Amino acid sequence: MTLRADTPAPPDARVHRFTRAERRVHRATAALMGVCVLTAAVLYIPQLAVLVGRRELVVRVHQYAGLALPVPVLLGLASRAFRADLRFLNRFGPHDRVWLRAALRRDRRREERPAGKFNAGQKIYAAWIAGATLVMLGTGLMMWFTHLTPLVWRTSATFVHDWLALTIGVVLAGHIGMALGDPEARRGLRTGTVSEEWARREHPLWRP
């Protein structure tokens, strides 16, 4: 289906946005990330640590959830639609720069925020969270297998891991907040389809 701005859409018209494989990758990644964040909070906030107890178990859950975090994405590469979306996320065009300039000016007019299937903010978030996950995985492994690296490396890894974890928590809170403010986007991730009206309004350059 091609979205044409000059043709009104029926109120209940739906367009396909995500396949079942893509939705499963997102859910699995979100679940593992949630476990990592929650267990990290228990490990670093004394009040939670006292409340939960069993620190050794919490550490193990945190380690294995972090180790498994890239797995859903790697499995998702078997899906052609998932690989296609990764290509969309990895490409910046002139319209993305327009979108970013409008976002920086806090200009919320739709005509000033052109977007394809993913807008520039989503592309930046995806790239950042992917890079952050790899850094967290690498530093976490250095902290876990202490005999493999010198002390100075482990000390640096701990510093980076802790501060990046805090940054990820803040970014994820923003991501969740934006998702809560867009029910149709959440519906797309839940059911795989979105309303044609929403697609035209939020992603006018997208051609399903």
Tab-separated table of C-alpha atoms in Angstrom:
chain	number	residue	atom	x	y	z
A	1	MET	CA	0.000	0.000	0.000
A	2	THR	CA	1.287	3.478	-0.894
A	3	LEU	CA	0.345	6.400	1.320
A	4	ARG	CA	-0.761	9.449	-0.676
A	5	ALA	CA	-1.086	12.742	1.174
A	6	ASP	CA	-3.871	13.936	-1.149
A	7	THR	CA	-6.138	10.924	-0.578
A	8	PRO	CA	-8.107	10.778	2.682
A	9	ALA	CA	-7.806	7.476	4.526
A	10	PRO	CA	-10.783	5.598	5.962
A	11	PRO	CA	-10.842	5.992	9.761
A	12	ASP	CA	-10.121	2.297	10.326
A	13	ALA	CA	-7.532	1.825	7.559
A	14	ARG	CA	-4.473	-0.086	8.798
A	15	VAL	CA	-1.007	-0.505	7.312
A	16	HIS	CA	1.535	-3.165	8.155
A	17	ARG	CA	4.578	-1.879	10.067
A	18	PHE	CA	6.369	-4.757	11.817
A	19	THR	CA	6.489	-8.514	11.270
A	20	ARG	CA	6.060	-11.020	14.065
A	21	ALA	CA	9.817	-11.672	14.083
A	22	GLU	CA	10.571	-7.966	14.510
A	23	ARG	CA	8.087	-7.657	17.363
A	24	ARG	CA	9.582	-10.674	19.106
A	25	VAL	CA	13.085	-9.237	18.808
A	26	HIS	CA	11.900	-5.990	20.372
A	27	ARG	CA	10.063	-7.738	23.215
A	28	ALA	CA	12.944	-10.065	24.036
A	29	THR	CA	15.472	-7.236	23.936
A	30	ALA	CA	13.235	-5.043	26.089
A	31	ALA	CA	12.766	-7.857	28.628
A	32	LEU	CA	16.492	-8.546	28.902
A	33	MET	CA	17.281	-4.839	29.138
A	34	GLY	CA	14.663	-4.505	31.863
A	35	VAL	CA	16.246	-7.341	33.845
A	36	CYS	CA	19.673	-5.705	33.482
A	37	VAL	CA	18.377	-2.335	34.674
A	38	LEU	CA	16.420	-3.754	37.609
A	39	THR	CA	19.240	-5.980	38.829
A	40	ALA	CA	21.730	-3.113	38.420
A	41	ALA	CA	19.468	-0.940	40.571
A	42	VAL	CA	19.394	-3.642	43.262
A	43	LEU	CA	23.189	-3.926	43.161
A	44	TYR	CA	23.881	-0.175	43.384
A	45	ILE	CA	21.066	1.220	45.550
A	46	PRO	CA	21.655	0.159	49.182
A	47	GLN	CA	17.968	0.334	50.164
A	48	LEU	CA	17.011	-2.036	47.352
A	49	ALA	CA	19.951	-4.318	48.100
A	50	VAL	CA	18.782	-4.694	51.705
A	51	LEU	CA	15.180	-5.210	50.618
A	52	VAL	CA	15.966	-7.899	48.021
A	53	GLY	CA	19.008	-9.578	49.575
A	54	ARG	CA	20.629	-12.592	47.883
A	55	ARG	CA	23.251	-10.404	46.233
A	56	GLU	CA	25.121	-13.303	44.650
A	57	LEU	CA	21.963	-14.473	42.857
A	58	VAL	CA	21.220	-10.932	41.679
A	59	VAL	CA	24.773	-10.646	40.327
A	60	ARG	CA	24.395	-13.887	38.377
A	61	VAL	CA	21.047	-12.871	36.913
A	62	HIS	CA	22.530	-9.511	35.895
A	63	GLN	CA	25.541	-11.161	34.261
A	64	TYR	CA	23.615	-13.725	32.258
A	65	ALA	CA	20.932	-11.237	31.177
A	66	GLY	CA	23.677	-8.901	29.961
A	67	LEU	CA	25.404	-11.737	28.137
A	68	ALA	CA	22.136	-12.699	26.432
A	69	LEU	CA	21.212	-9.128	25.471
A	70	PRO	CA	22.613	-9.254	21.903
A	71	VAL	CA	21.078	-12.680	21.207
A	72	PRO	CA	17.587	-11.538	20.071
A	73	VAL	CA	19.114	-9.146	17.542
A	74	LEU	CA	21.477	-11.816	16.245
A	75	LEU	CA	18.585	-14.249	15.855
A	76	GLY	CA	16.531	-11.518	14.220
A	77	LEU	CA	19.071	-11.289	11.411
A	78	ALA	CA	17.448	-14.415	9.992
A	79	SER	CA	14.403	-12.242	9.172
A	80	ARG	CA	14.530	-10.356	5.869
A	81	ALA	CA	12.182	-7.671	7.223
A	82	PHE	CA	14.381	-7.165	10.282
A	83	ARG	CA	17.486	-6.777	8.118
A	84	ALA	CA	15.618	-4.282	5.932
A	85	ASP	CA	14.678	-2.223	8.986
A	86	LEU	CA	18.288	-2.232	10.153
A	87	ARG	CA	19.247	-0.745	6.793
A	88	PHE	CA	16.594	1.959	7.206
A	89	LEU	CA	17.874	2.738	10.697
A	90	ASN	CA	21.448	2.945	9.444
A	91	ARG	CA	20.799	5.505	6.706
A	92	PHE	CA	20.581	9.259	7.204
A	93	GLY	CA	19.166	11.443	4.455
A	94	PRO	CA	18.589	15.178	3.973
A	95	HIS	CA	15.104	14.857	5.506
A	96	ASP	CA	16.669	13.496	8.715
A	97	ARG	CA	18.745	16.661	9.085
A	98	VAL	CA	15.586	18.719	8.625
A	99	TRP	CA	13.872	16.648	11.331
A	100	LEU	CA	16.778	17.134	13.740
A	101	ARG	CA	16.915	20.892	13.182
A	102	ALA	CA	13.194	21.109	13.921
A	103	ALA	CA	13.618	18.965	17.039
A	104	LEU	CA	16.428	21.192	18.307
A	105	ARG	CA	14.229	24.251	17.748
A	106	ARG	CA	11.355	22.422	19.480
A	107	ASP	CA	9.342	22.979	16.337
A	108	ARG	CA	6.490	20.469	16.491
A	109	ARG	CA	4.903	21.308	13.173
A	110	ARG	CA	4.513	18.080	11.179
A	111	GLU	CA	5.655	19.655	7.928
A	112	GLU	CA	8.963	20.516	9.600
A	113	ARG	CA	9.556	16.930	10.717
A	114	PRO	CA	9.686	14.730	7.595
A	115	ALA	CA	10.378	11.078	8.310
A	116	GLY	CA	10.493	7.755	6.513
A	117	LYS	CA	9.678	4.536	8.339
A	118	PHE	CA	11.875	5.770	11.201
A	119	ASN	CA	12.500	9.375	12.125
A	120	ALA	CA	15.941	10.805	12.848
A	121	GLY	CA	15.451	10.568	16.616
A	122	GLN	CA	14.687	6.862	16.392
A	123	LYS	CA	17.742	6.319	14.200
A	124	ILE	CA	20.029	8.095	16.670
A	125	TYR	CA	18.532	6.196	19.596
A	126	ALA	CA	18.963	2.836	17.846
A	127	ALA	CA	22.596	3.564	16.974
A	128	TRP	CA	23.389	4.853	20.455
A	129	ILE	CA	21.752	1.997	22.359
A	130	ALA	CA	23.431	-0.582	20.107
A	131	GLY	CA	26.853	0.960	20.732
A	132	ALA	CA	26.183	1.336	24.451
A	133	THR	CA	25.124	-2.316	24.692
A	134	LEU	CA	28.378	-3.469	23.100
A	135	VAL	CA	30.426	-1.275	25.460
A	136	MET	CA	28.482	-2.584	28.454
A	137	LEU	CA	29.028	-6.150	27.281
A	138	GLY	CA	32.766	-5.628	26.855
A	139	THR	CA	33.303	-3.843	30.154
A	140	GLY	CA	31.045	-6.315	31.938
A	141	LEU	CA	33.108	-9.258	30.679
A	142	MET	CA	36.285	-7.588	31.955
A	143	MET	CA	34.668	-7.166	35.369
A	144	TRP	CA	33.368	-10.746	35.349
A	145	PHE	CA	36.513	-12.562	34.203
A	146	THR	CA	39.004	-10.684	36.336
A	147	HIS	CA	41.951	-12.967	35.501
A	148	LEU	CA	41.906	-12.021	31.813
A	149	THR	CA	42.856	-8.347	32.092
A	150	PRO	CA	45.235	-6.159	34.149
A	151	LEU	CA	43.935	-4.310	37.205
A	152	VAL	CA	44.054	-0.911	35.507
A	153	TRP	CA	41.832	-2.221	32.706
A	154	ARG	CA	39.314	-3.607	35.192
A	155	THR	CA	39.272	-0.347	37.125
A	156	SER	CA	38.629	1.631	33.958
A	157	ALA	CA	36.004	-0.888	32.848
A	158	THR	CA	34.173	-0.547	36.162
A	159	PHE	CA	34.147	3.247	35.868
A	160	VAL	CA	32.823	3.163	32.291
A	161	HIS	CA	30.304	0.419	33.067
A	162	ASP	CA	28.827	2.227	36.064
A	163	TRP	CA	28.486	5.656	34.460
A	164	LEU	CA	27.246	4.302	31.146
A	165	ALA	CA	24.659	2.240	33.036
A	166	LEU	CA	23.353	5.438	34.616
A	167	THR	CA	23.227	7.126	31.209
A	168	ILE	CA	21.373	4.154	29.708
A	169	GLY	CA	18.834	4.349	32.522
A	170	VAL	CA	18.147	8.016	31.758
A	171	VAL	CA	17.919	7.405	27.995
A	172	LEU	CA	15.620	4.409	28.465
A	173	ALA	CA	13.369	6.481	30.735
A	174	GLY	CA	13.091	9.050	27.943
A	175	HIS	CA	12.416	6.323	25.377
A	176	ILE	CA	9.664	4.811	27.520
A	177	GLY	CA	8.183	8.239	28.207
A	178	MET	CA	7.943	8.990	24.496
A	179	ALA	CA	6.393	5.583	23.845
A	180	LEU	CA	3.778	6.187	26.535
A	181	GLY	CA	2.867	9.410	24.768
A	182	ASP	CA	2.224	7.657	21.441
A	183	PRO	CA	-0.366	4.865	21.808
A	184	GLU	CA	-0.454	4.146	18.061
A	185	ALA	CA	3.299	3.536	17.956
A	186	ARG	CA	2.913	1.103	20.850
A	187	ARG	CA	0.063	-0.591	19.026
A	188	GLY	CA	2.334	-1.031	16.020
A	189	LEU	CA	4.849	-2.909	18.153
A	190	ARG	CA	2.105	-4.934	19.799
A	191	THR	CA	0.029	-5.908	16.759
A	192	GLY	CA	2.284	-5.125	13.796
A	193	THR	CA	-0.101	-2.591	12.220
A	194	VAL	CA	-0.757	1.135	12.595
A	195	SER	CA	-3.482	3.420	11.348
A	196	GLU	CA	-2.923	4.879	7.913
A	197	GLU	CA	-3.728	8.341	9.294
A	198	TRP	CA	-0.963	8.018	11.922
A	199	ALA	CA	1.506	6.802	9.306
A	200	ARG	CA	0.769	9.787	7.079
A	201	ARG	CA	1.057	12.231	9.955
A	202	GLU	CA	4.148	10.877	11.709
A	203	HIS	CA	6.042	9.245	8.806
A	204	PRO	CA	4.935	11.025	5.611
A	205	LEU	CA	7.898	9.745	3.553
A	206	TRP	CA	7.273	6.104	4.468
A	207	ARG	CA	6.005	3.928	1.640
A	208	PRO	CA	4.797	0.566	3.069
